[in-house]
Coordinates of C-alpha atoms in Angstrom, one line a residue:
M1 CA -38.4 59.1 49.6
A2 CA -35.2 57.4 48.4
E3 CA -35.3 53.7 47.9
F4 CA -31.9 53.3 49.6
D5 CA -30.2 55.0 52.5
L6 CA -26.9 54.6 50.8
V7 CA -25.6 53.6 47.4
V8 CA -22.0 52.7 46.9
R9 CA -21.6 53.2 43.2
G10 CA -19.2 51.9 40.5
G11 CA -16.6 50.0 42.5
E12 CA -15.0 46.7 41.7
V13 CA -16.8 44.5 44.3
A14 CA -14.8 41.6 45.7
T15 CA -16.9 38.8 47.3
G16 CA -14.1 36.3 48.0
F17 CA -15.4 34.2 45.1
G18 CA -14.9 36.6 42.2
T19 CA -15.2 40.3 41.5
T20 CA -17.8 42.2 39.6
R21 CA -18.4 45.9 38.9
C22 CA -21.7 46.8 40.5
D23 CA -23.6 49.2 42.8
I24 CA -24.5 48.3 46.4
G25 CA -27.8 49.4 47.8
V26 CA -28.1 49.8 51.6
K27 CA -31.2 50.1 53.7
D28 CA -31.4 50.1 57.5
G29 CA -27.7 49.1 57.8
R30 CA -28.0 46.0 55.6
I31 CA -27.2 45.3 51.9
V32 CA -30.5 45.0 50.1
A33 CA -29.5 45.3 46.4
L34 CA -26.5 44.5 44.2
G35 CA -26.9 45.6 40.6
E36 CA -26.0 48.0 37.8
K37 CA -27.3 51.6 37.8
L38 CA -29.2 51.4 41.0
A39 CA -31.2 54.5 41.8
D40 CA -29.5 57.1 43.9
G41 CA -29.9 56.7 47.6
A42 CA -30.2 59.4 50.3
R43 CA -26.4 59.3 50.2
V44 CA -24.1 58.2 47.4
V45 CA -20.5 57.1 47.6
D46 CA -18.5 57.2 44.4
A47 CA -16.4 54.1 44.5
A48 CA -15.0 54.3 41.0
G49 CA -11.3 53.3 40.9
T50 CA -11.5 51.4 44.2
L51 CA -11.9 47.8 45.3
V52 CA -15.0 47.3 47.5
L53 CA -14.3 44.6 50.0
P54 CA -16.2 43.2 53.0
G55 CA -15.2 45.0 56.2
G56 CA -12.4 43.1 57.9
V57 CA -13.3 40.7 60.7
D58 CA -10.5 40.4 63.3
S59 CA -11.3 37.4 65.4
H60 CA -8.3 37.6 67.8
C61 CA -7.6 40.9 69.5
H62 CA -7.1 42.1 73.1
I63 CA -8.9 45.3 74.0
E64 CA -9.2 47.1 77.4
E65 CA -8.7 43.8 79.3
P66 CA -8.6 44.2 83.1
S67 CA -5.9 42.3 84.8
R68 CA -5.0 41.4 88.4
G69 CA -2.0 39.2 87.9
G70 CA -2.4 37.3 91.1
Y71 CA -4.4 34.6 92.8
A72 CA -7.4 35.4 95.1
S73 CA -7.1 32.0 96.7
T74 CA -3.5 32.4 98.1
G75 CA -4.4 34.6 101.0
Q76 CA -2.0 37.3 99.9
A77 CA -3.1 40.9 99.5
E78 CA -5.2 41.3 96.3
P79 CA -3.1 43.1 93.6
P80 CA -4.6 46.3 92.1
L81 CA -6.7 46.2 89.0
T82 CA -5.0 47.4 85.9
V83 CA -6.5 47.8 82.4
N84 CA -4.9 47.3 79.0
E85 CA -4.0 50.6 77.4
E86 CA -6.1 50.1 74.3
S87 CA -9.6 51.2 75.1
F88 CA -12.6 50.2 73.0
A89 CA -12.7 53.8 71.7
T90 CA -9.1 53.8 70.5
A91 CA -9.3 50.2 69.2
S92 CA -12.4 51.2 67.2
S93 CA -10.5 54.1 65.6
A94 CA -7.5 51.9 64.8
A95 CA -9.7 49.1 63.4
F96 CA -11.7 51.5 61.1
A97 CA -8.5 53.2 59.9
G98 CA -7.3 49.8 58.8
G99 CA -10.5 48.6 57.1
T100 CA -11.8 46.4 59.9
T101 CA -15.4 46.6 61.1
S102 CA -15.9 43.7 63.5
V103 CA -13.8 42.1 66.2
V104 CA -13.9 39.1 68.6
C105 CA -12.0 39.9 71.7
F106 CA -11.3 38.4 75.1
I107 CA -13.1 38.4 78.5
P108 CA -10.4 37.7 81.1
Q109 CA -10.6 35.2 83.9
W110 CA -8.2 35.3 86.9
K111 CA -7.3 32.2 89.0
G112 CA -9.5 32.2 92.0
Y113 CA -12.2 34.2 90.4
G114 CA -15.3 33.4 88.3
V115 CA -16.3 34.7 84.9
W116 CA -19.8 36.1 85.1
E117 CA -18.8 39.3 86.8
R118 CA -16.0 39.8 84.3
Y119 CA -18.5 39.3 81.4
A120 CA -20.8 42.0 82.8
D121 CA -17.9 44.4 83.2
Y122 CA -16.5 43.7 79.8
R123 CA -19.8 44.0 78.0
A124 CA -20.2 47.5 79.5
R125 CA -16.6 48.5 78.5
A126 CA -17.2 47.3 74.9
A127 CA -20.5 49.2 74.6
R128 CA -18.5 52.5 74.9
G129 CA -16.7 51.8 71.6
M130 CA -17.7 52.1 68.0
I131 CA -16.9 48.7 66.6
D132 CA -19.2 45.7 66.4
H133 CA -17.9 43.1 68.8
S134 CA -18.2 39.5 70.1
F135 CA -16.3 37.7 72.8
H136 CA -14.2 34.7 73.6
Q137 CA -14.2 33.7 77.2
I138 CA -10.7 33.0 78.6
I139 CA -10.7 30.0 81.0
S140 CA -7.7 29.9 83.3
D141 CA -9.4 28.3 86.3
P142 CA -12.0 25.7 85.3
T143 CA -13.7 25.1 88.7
D144 CA -17.0 23.4 89.1
T145 CA -18.8 26.7 89.6
V146 CA -17.2 28.2 86.6
M147 CA -17.8 25.3 84.2
D148 CA -21.1 24.0 85.4
Q149 CA -22.9 27.3 86.3
E150 CA -21.2 30.4 84.9
V151 CA -20.1 29.2 81.4
P152 CA -23.5 27.9 80.5
R153 CA -24.9 31.4 81.4
L154 CA -22.3 33.0 79.1
V155 CA -23.2 30.7 76.2
A156 CA -26.9 31.6 76.6
E157 CA -25.8 35.2 76.4
G158 CA -24.1 34.6 73.0
V159 CA -20.5 33.9 74.0
R160 CA -19.8 30.9 71.8
S161 CA -16.0 30.3 72.1
L162 CA -13.7 29.5 75.0
K163 CA -10.0 30.4 75.0
V164 CA -7.3 28.4 76.7
F165 CA -3.6 28.8 77.1
L166 CA -1.1 25.9 77.3
T167 CA 1.6 28.3 78.5
Y168 CA 2.0 31.6 80.5
E169 CA 1.8 32.0 84.3
P170 CA -0.9 32.3 85.7
L171 CA -3.1 31.5 82.7
H172 CA -1.9 28.0 81.6
L173 CA -4.0 24.9 81.9
N174 CA -2.6 21.4 82.4
D175 CA -3.9 18.5 80.3
A176 CA -6.6 17.5 82.8
Q177 CA -7.9 21.1 82.9
Y178 CA -7.8 21.4 79.2
L179 CA -9.8 18.2 78.8
R180 CA -12.4 19.6 81.2
V181 CA -12.8 22.7 79.0
L182 CA -13.0 20.6 75.8
T183 CA -15.7 18.3 77.2
K184 CA -17.8 21.2 78.6
A185 CA -17.5 23.1 75.3
R186 CA -18.7 20.0 73.5
T187 CA -21.8 19.7 75.6
L188 CA -22.6 23.4 75.1
G189 CA -21.8 23.6 71.4
C190 CA -18.8 26.0 71.7
L191 CA -15.6 26.4 69.8
V192 CA -12.3 26.1 71.7
T193 CA -9.4 28.3 70.7
V194 CA -5.9 27.4 71.9
H195 CA -2.6 29.2 72.5
C196 CA -0.2 26.3 71.8
E197 CA 3.3 26.4 73.4
N198 CA 4.7 24.0 76.0
Y199 CA 4.7 25.6 79.4
E200 CA 7.2 23.4 81.1
A201 CA 9.7 23.4 78.2
I202 CA 9.6 27.2 78.0
N203 CA 10.1 27.6 81.7
W204 CA 13.1 25.2 81.7
R205 CA 14.7 26.8 78.7
T206 CA 14.1 30.3 80.1
H207 CA 15.8 29.2 83.4
E208 CA 18.8 27.9 81.5
L209 CA 19.2 31.0 79.4
L210 CA 19.0 33.3 82.3
K211 CA 21.5 31.1 84.2
H212 CA 23.9 31.6 81.4
G213 CA 23.5 35.4 81.4
M214 CA 21.4 35.4 78.2
T215 CA 18.9 38.1 79.2
A216 CA 18.4 40.4 76.2
P217 CA 15.1 40.6 74.3
K218 CA 16.4 38.5 71.5
Y219 CA 16.5 35.5 73.8
H220 CA 12.7 35.5 74.0
A221 CA 12.8 33.6 70.7
W222 CA 15.5 31.2 72.0
A223 CA 13.2 30.4 75.0
R224 CA 10.4 29.3 72.7
P225 CA 11.7 27.7 69.5
P226 CA 9.4 26.1 67.0
V227 CA 9.6 22.7 68.6
V228 CA 7.7 23.9 71.7
E229 CA 4.9 25.2 69.5
R230 CA 4.9 22.0 67.5
E231 CA 4.7 19.8 70.5
A232 CA 1.8 21.8 72.1
T233 CA -0.1 21.9 68.8
H234 CA 0.2 18.2 68.5
R235 CA -1.0 17.7 72.0
A236 CA -3.9 20.2 71.8
I237 CA -5.1 18.5 68.7
A238 CA -4.7 14.9 70.1
L239 CA -6.8 15.7 73.2
A240 CA -9.4 17.5 71.1
E241 CA -9.6 14.5 68.8
L242 CA -10.0 12.2 71.9
V243 CA -13.0 14.3 73.0
D244 CA -14.3 15.0 69.4
Q245 CA -14.2 18.8 70.1
P246 CA -13.6 21.3 67.3
I247 CA -10.7 23.7 68.0
Q248 CA -8.9 26.6 66.4
I249 CA -5.1 26.9 66.8
F250 CA -4.2 30.5 67.3
H251 CA -1.3 32.5 65.8
V252 CA 0.7 29.7 64.1
S253 CA 4.2 31.0 63.5
C254 CA 5.9 28.1 61.7
E255 CA 5.6 25.3 59.3
E256 CA 6.2 22.7 62.0
A257 CA 3.1 23.6 63.9
A258 CA 1.1 24.0 60.7
E259 CA 2.0 20.5 59.6
E260 CA 0.5 19.1 62.7
I261 CA -2.8 20.9 61.8
A262 CA -2.6 19.6 58.2
R263 CA -2.1 16.0 59.3
A264 CA -5.1 16.3 61.6
Q265 CA -7.2 17.9 58.9
A266 CA -6.3 15.0 56.6
R267 CA -7.8 12.7 59.1
G268 CA -11.0 14.7 59.1
V269 CA -10.5 16.3 62.5
K270 CA -12.2 19.6 62.9
V271 CA -9.2 21.8 63.6
W272 CA -8.5 25.2 62.0
G273 CA -5.3 27.2 61.9
E274 CA -4.8 31.0 62.2
T275 CA -1.7 33.1 61.6
C276 CA -0.9 36.8 61.9
P277 CA 0.9 39.5 60.0
Q278 CA 3.9 39.4 62.3
Y279 CA 4.7 35.8 61.1
V280 CA 5.1 36.9 57.5
S281 CA 6.8 40.3 58.1
L282 CA 8.8 40.5 61.4
T283 CA 11.8 38.2 62.3
A284 CA 13.7 37.1 65.3
A285 CA 16.5 39.4 64.2
D286 CA 14.2 42.4 65.0
M287 CA 14.5 41.5 68.7
D288 CA 18.2 41.8 68.4
R289 CA 18.2 45.5 67.8
P290 CA 20.4 47.8 69.9
G291 CA 19.6 48.4 73.6
F292 CA 16.0 47.8 74.5
E293 CA 14.6 48.3 71.0
G294 CA 14.2 44.6 70.5
A295 CA 11.4 44.6 73.1
K296 CA 9.1 46.4 70.6
F297 CA 8.9 43.1 68.6
M298 CA 8.4 40.6 71.4
C299 CA 5.2 38.5 71.0
S300 CA 4.4 34.8 71.4
P301 CA 5.0 32.7 69.6
A302 CA 8.1 34.6 68.6
P303 CA 8.7 35.9 65.1
R304 CA 10.9 33.4 63.2
S305 CA 13.1 33.8 60.1
R306 CA 12.5 35.3 56.6
A307 CA 12.7 31.7 55.2
E308 CA 9.9 30.7 57.6
H309 CA 7.8 33.5 56.2
E310 CA 7.6 31.7 52.9
R311 CA 6.8 28.4 54.5
V312 CA 3.9 30.1 56.4
W313 CA 2.7 31.6 53.1
E314 CA 2.7 28.2 51.6
M315 CA 0.6 26.9 54.4
I316 CA -1.8 29.8 53.8
R317 CA -2.1 28.9 50.1
R318 CA -2.7 25.3 51.0
G319 CA -5.6 26.3 53.2
T320 CA -4.1 24.8 56.3
L321 CA -4.0 28.3 57.8
D322 CA -7.3 29.9 56.7
V323 CA -7.7 32.9 59.0
I324 CA -5.3 35.9 59.5
S325 CA -6.0 37.9 62.6
S326 CA -4.0 40.7 64.3
D327 CA -3.5 39.2 67.8
H328 CA -3.4 42.9 68.8
C329 CA -2.0 42.7 72.3
A330 CA -0.5 46.1 72.8
F331 CA 1.9 47.7 75.3
S332 CA 3.5 51.1 74.7
F333 CA 7.2 51.3 74.7
E334 CA 7.3 53.9 77.5
G335 CA 5.2 54.3 80.6
D336 CA 4.3 52.3 83.7
R337 CA 2.1 49.9 81.7
G338 CA 4.5 49.6 78.8
K339 CA 7.4 47.4 77.7
R340 CA 9.7 49.3 80.2
Q341 CA 7.5 48.8 83.2
N342 CA 10.1 46.5 84.8
G343 CA 13.0 48.7 83.7
S344 CA 15.1 49.1 80.6
D345 CA 17.4 46.4 81.8
A346 CA 14.6 43.9 82.5
V347 CA 15.4 40.3 81.4
F348 CA 13.3 39.1 78.5
R349 CA 11.2 37.0 80.8
D350 CA 9.9 40.2 82.6
I351 CA 9.1 42.3 79.5
P352 CA 5.4 42.5 78.6
N353 CA 4.7 40.2 75.7
G354 CA 2.6 41.4 72.7
I355 CA 2.5 43.9 69.9
P356 CA 0.0 46.3 68.3
G357 CA -1.5 45.4 64.9
F358 CA -5.1 46.5 64.4
T359 CA -4.5 49.0 61.7
A360 CA -1.6 47.3 60.0
R361 CA -3.2 43.8 59.6
L362 CA -5.1 44.3 56.4
P363 CA -2.6 46.6 54.6
I364 CA 0.4 44.3 55.4
I365 CA -1.4 41.1 54.2
F366 CA -2.8 42.9 51.1
S367 CA 0.7 44.3 50.2
E368 CA 2.7 41.2 51.0
G369 CA 0.0 38.8 49.7
V370 CA -2.0 40.3 46.9
S371 CA 0.3 43.1 45.6
K372 CA 3.3 40.7 45.6
G373 CA 1.4 37.8 44.0
R374 CA 1.5 35.4 46.9
I375 CA -2.3 35.1 47.2
S376 CA -5.2 36.3 45.1
L377 CA -7.7 39.0 46.0
D378 CA -10.3 36.4 46.6
E379 CA -8.0 34.6 49.0
F380 CA -7.3 37.9 50.8
V381 CA -11.0 38.5 51.4
R382 CA -11.6 35.0 52.7
L383 CA -8.6 35.0 55.0
T384 CA -9.3 38.3 56.6
S385 CA -13.1 38.6 56.6
T386 CA -15.2 35.7 55.2
N387 CA -13.4 32.8 56.9
P388 CA -13.2 34.3 60.4
A389 CA -16.8 35.4 60.2
R390 CA -17.9 31.8 59.3
L391 CA -15.7 30.1 61.9
M392 CA -16.9 32.4 64.7
G393 CA -20.6 32.0 63.8
L394 CA -20.9 35.6 62.6
A395 CA -21.9 34.7 59.1
P396 CA -23.9 35.5 57.1
R397 CA -24.3 38.8 58.9
K398 CA -20.6 39.6 58.7
G399 CA -17.8 38.9 56.4
A400 CA -19.6 39.0 53.0
I401 CA -21.0 41.4 50.4
A402 CA -24.4 39.7 49.9
I403 CA -28.1 40.5 50.2
G404 CA -29.1 40.6 53.8
A405 CA -25.6 41.0 55.2
D406 CA -24.7 44.0 57.3
A407 CA -23.4 46.8 55.1
D408 CA -19.8 46.6 56.4
L409 CA -17.5 47.6 53.5
A410 CA -13.9 48.8 53.0
L411 CA -13.0 50.7 49.9
W412 CA -9.4 50.1 48.9
D413 CA -7.0 51.9 46.6
P414 CA -5.0 48.9 45.5
K415 CA -2.1 50.9 44.0
K416 CA -1.7 53.5 46.8
K417 CA 1.8 53.3 48.4
V418 CA 2.0 54.1 52.1
T419 CA 4.9 54.1 54.5
I420 CA 3.6 52.9 57.8
T421 CA 4.1 55.3 60.7
N422 CA 2.7 55.2 64.2
A423 CA 0.6 58.3 63.5
L424 CA -1.3 56.4 60.9
M425 CA -2.2 53.6 63.3
Q426 CA -4.6 55.7 65.4
H427 CA -4.2 53.3 68.4
A428 CA -3.4 54.2 72.0
I429 CA 0.1 52.8 71.8
D430 CA 3.3 54.9 71.3
Y431 CA 4.9 52.8 68.6
T432 CA 4.2 50.3 65.8
P433 CA 6.6 47.5 65.1
Y434 CA 6.0 48.1 61.4
E435 CA 7.4 51.7 61.4
G436 CA 8.9 52.5 58.1
M437 CA 7.5 49.5 56.2
E438 CA 6.2 50.5 52.8
V439 CA 3.0 48.8 51.6
T440 CA 1.1 48.9 48.4
G441 CA -2.7 49.0 48.8
W442 CA -4.5 51.0 51.5
P443 CA -8.2 51.4 52.7
V444 CA -9.5 54.9 51.9
M445 CA -13.0 54.5 53.3
T446 CA -14.6 52.2 55.9
I447 CA -18.4 51.7 56.2
R448 CA -20.0 50.1 59.2
R449 CA -23.6 49.1 58.8
G450 CA -24.1 51.6 56.1
E451 CA -22.4 54.5 57.9
V452 CA -19.1 56.0 56.7
V453 CA -16.9 55.7 59.8
M454 CA -13.5 56.4 58.1
R455 CA -12.8 58.5 55.1
D456 CA -9.2 59.2 53.9
G457 CA -7.8 58.3 57.3
K458 CA -10.2 60.4 59.3
V459 CA -12.4 58.4 61.7
Q460 CA -15.8 59.9 62.2
A461 CA -17.8 57.3 64.2
E462 CA -19.6 58.3 67.3
P463 CA -18.9 56.7 70.7
S464 CA -21.1 53.9 72.0
T465 CA -22.4 53.0 68.5
G466 CA -20.7 49.5 68.3
R467 CA -23.1 46.6 68.7
F468 CA -22.6 43.3 70.6
L469 CA -22.8 40.3 68.3
P470 CA -24.3 37.3 70.2
R471 CA -23.6 34.0 68.6
G472 CA -26.0 31.0 68.6
P473 CA -25.3 27.4 67.6
Y474 CA -24.0 26.9 64.1
A475 CA -23.1 23.8 62.1
M476 CA -19.5 24.5 61.3
I477 CA -18.4 23.7 64.9
K478 CA -20.7 20.7 65.4
P479 CA -18.7 17.7 66.6
R480 CA -18.2 14.9 64.0
G481 CA -19.6 12.2 66.3
I482 CA -16.4 10.1 66.2
T483 CA -14.7 9.1 69.4
P484 CA -12.3 6.3 70.2
D485 CA -14.2 3.0 70.7
G486 CA -17.4 5.0 70.4
F487 CA -17.2 6.0 74.0
D488 CA -18.8 9.5 74.4
P489 CA -18.8 10.9 78.0
A490 CA -19.7 14.4 76.8
P491 CA -22.6 14.3 74.3
P492 CA -23.1 17.5 72.3
P493 CA -26.4 19.4 72.6
A494 CA -29.3 18.0 70.6
A495 CA -29.7 19.5 67.1

């Protein structure tokens, strides 16, 4: 009987802290040996000529989210349930095609509703996919029942992060509601993740733009300039510092917002910053394409300028932004759930907001970062796998090539040149905003828990083989124990 179920032989193994040429021995889905000339396993993968990286960890993606878009408490007729086009099956294929093996996605909450029923439904949806998964719980209505009864049940189930929006109708929270989420998270030992844009400022500016007849997709960026992101980032951090609650700022698009994070980090505040490929590759000018084409590039925060790309890269190199996720939030261009759902002449306010990015995330960052010399290979591994796994409490199981870790691996041809097309993305969406972009470096094989799930672009995983990843308490998100005047109304759980 073979000592190993799988041996990955002869690749250049990148750990995020250096590279070495060695074999990887896998047993029962875990890495059990790293060494030279390991004995053959029941299966052998020849990795010669490739980089062997940890499977990507995408800690910010929207998959198969149900939506109602209304309020149960208003007395109006309940709107029909709709579901995001990207199912867990198609999302799994897209992720594997791009070298990603684990995701953290979002359980919705609708105003007037609780969260426990949504958790049960979403857990069942995710179980039909092939990718390993964990969850953030969106909080849009922090009622007594939700915060004092249902959220503690979710945490006991292994949901260890709460997501809040400081913009968007009907998701946004005001400051009092945000403080309630922060204090509850602190008592339960959760991370809070925040979408930072100023709700009132965006609404005011949108109203003024529309009043002046400025309705095209390009004005989406005008409605939410960097200053509204900077202000909300500052406020989100200040209130978290008041409570002594660790937070992560999602999808930072500009230096102004990143500087707010850097200043807080210099004070010792536990705040982390994330960015996405769109903020180093797409620009506001893309939303100014002829006709309705600009809608394909609309996401929030909005893409900025090419000059801003270099400033974001600098914040990545400084470590202020230490996670790069996809923020995959996909709407097709056509169809009744797509960008045109309100018509091809819809004003920018009424165009669905979000872009697909699962498959493209790692190739774009590898090409724009590693291949072009902006970051090292080690930095790439940490930004896209190791750091998100650690921050989300998935380490040491995920995000590393180490003894005892899950055998989640991505084999890369670092010199392969690929022109991105929608057909390569393998998602459910009818376009990619990266169409025609040439990248250098591409994943040629993805291994999930010791099983080859993608080879040369062909996904071969079986449905319902993804696993839920419950997260317990972990030290990285433990509060510092520092509050103004020492007043602590929301003590964290006992160690």
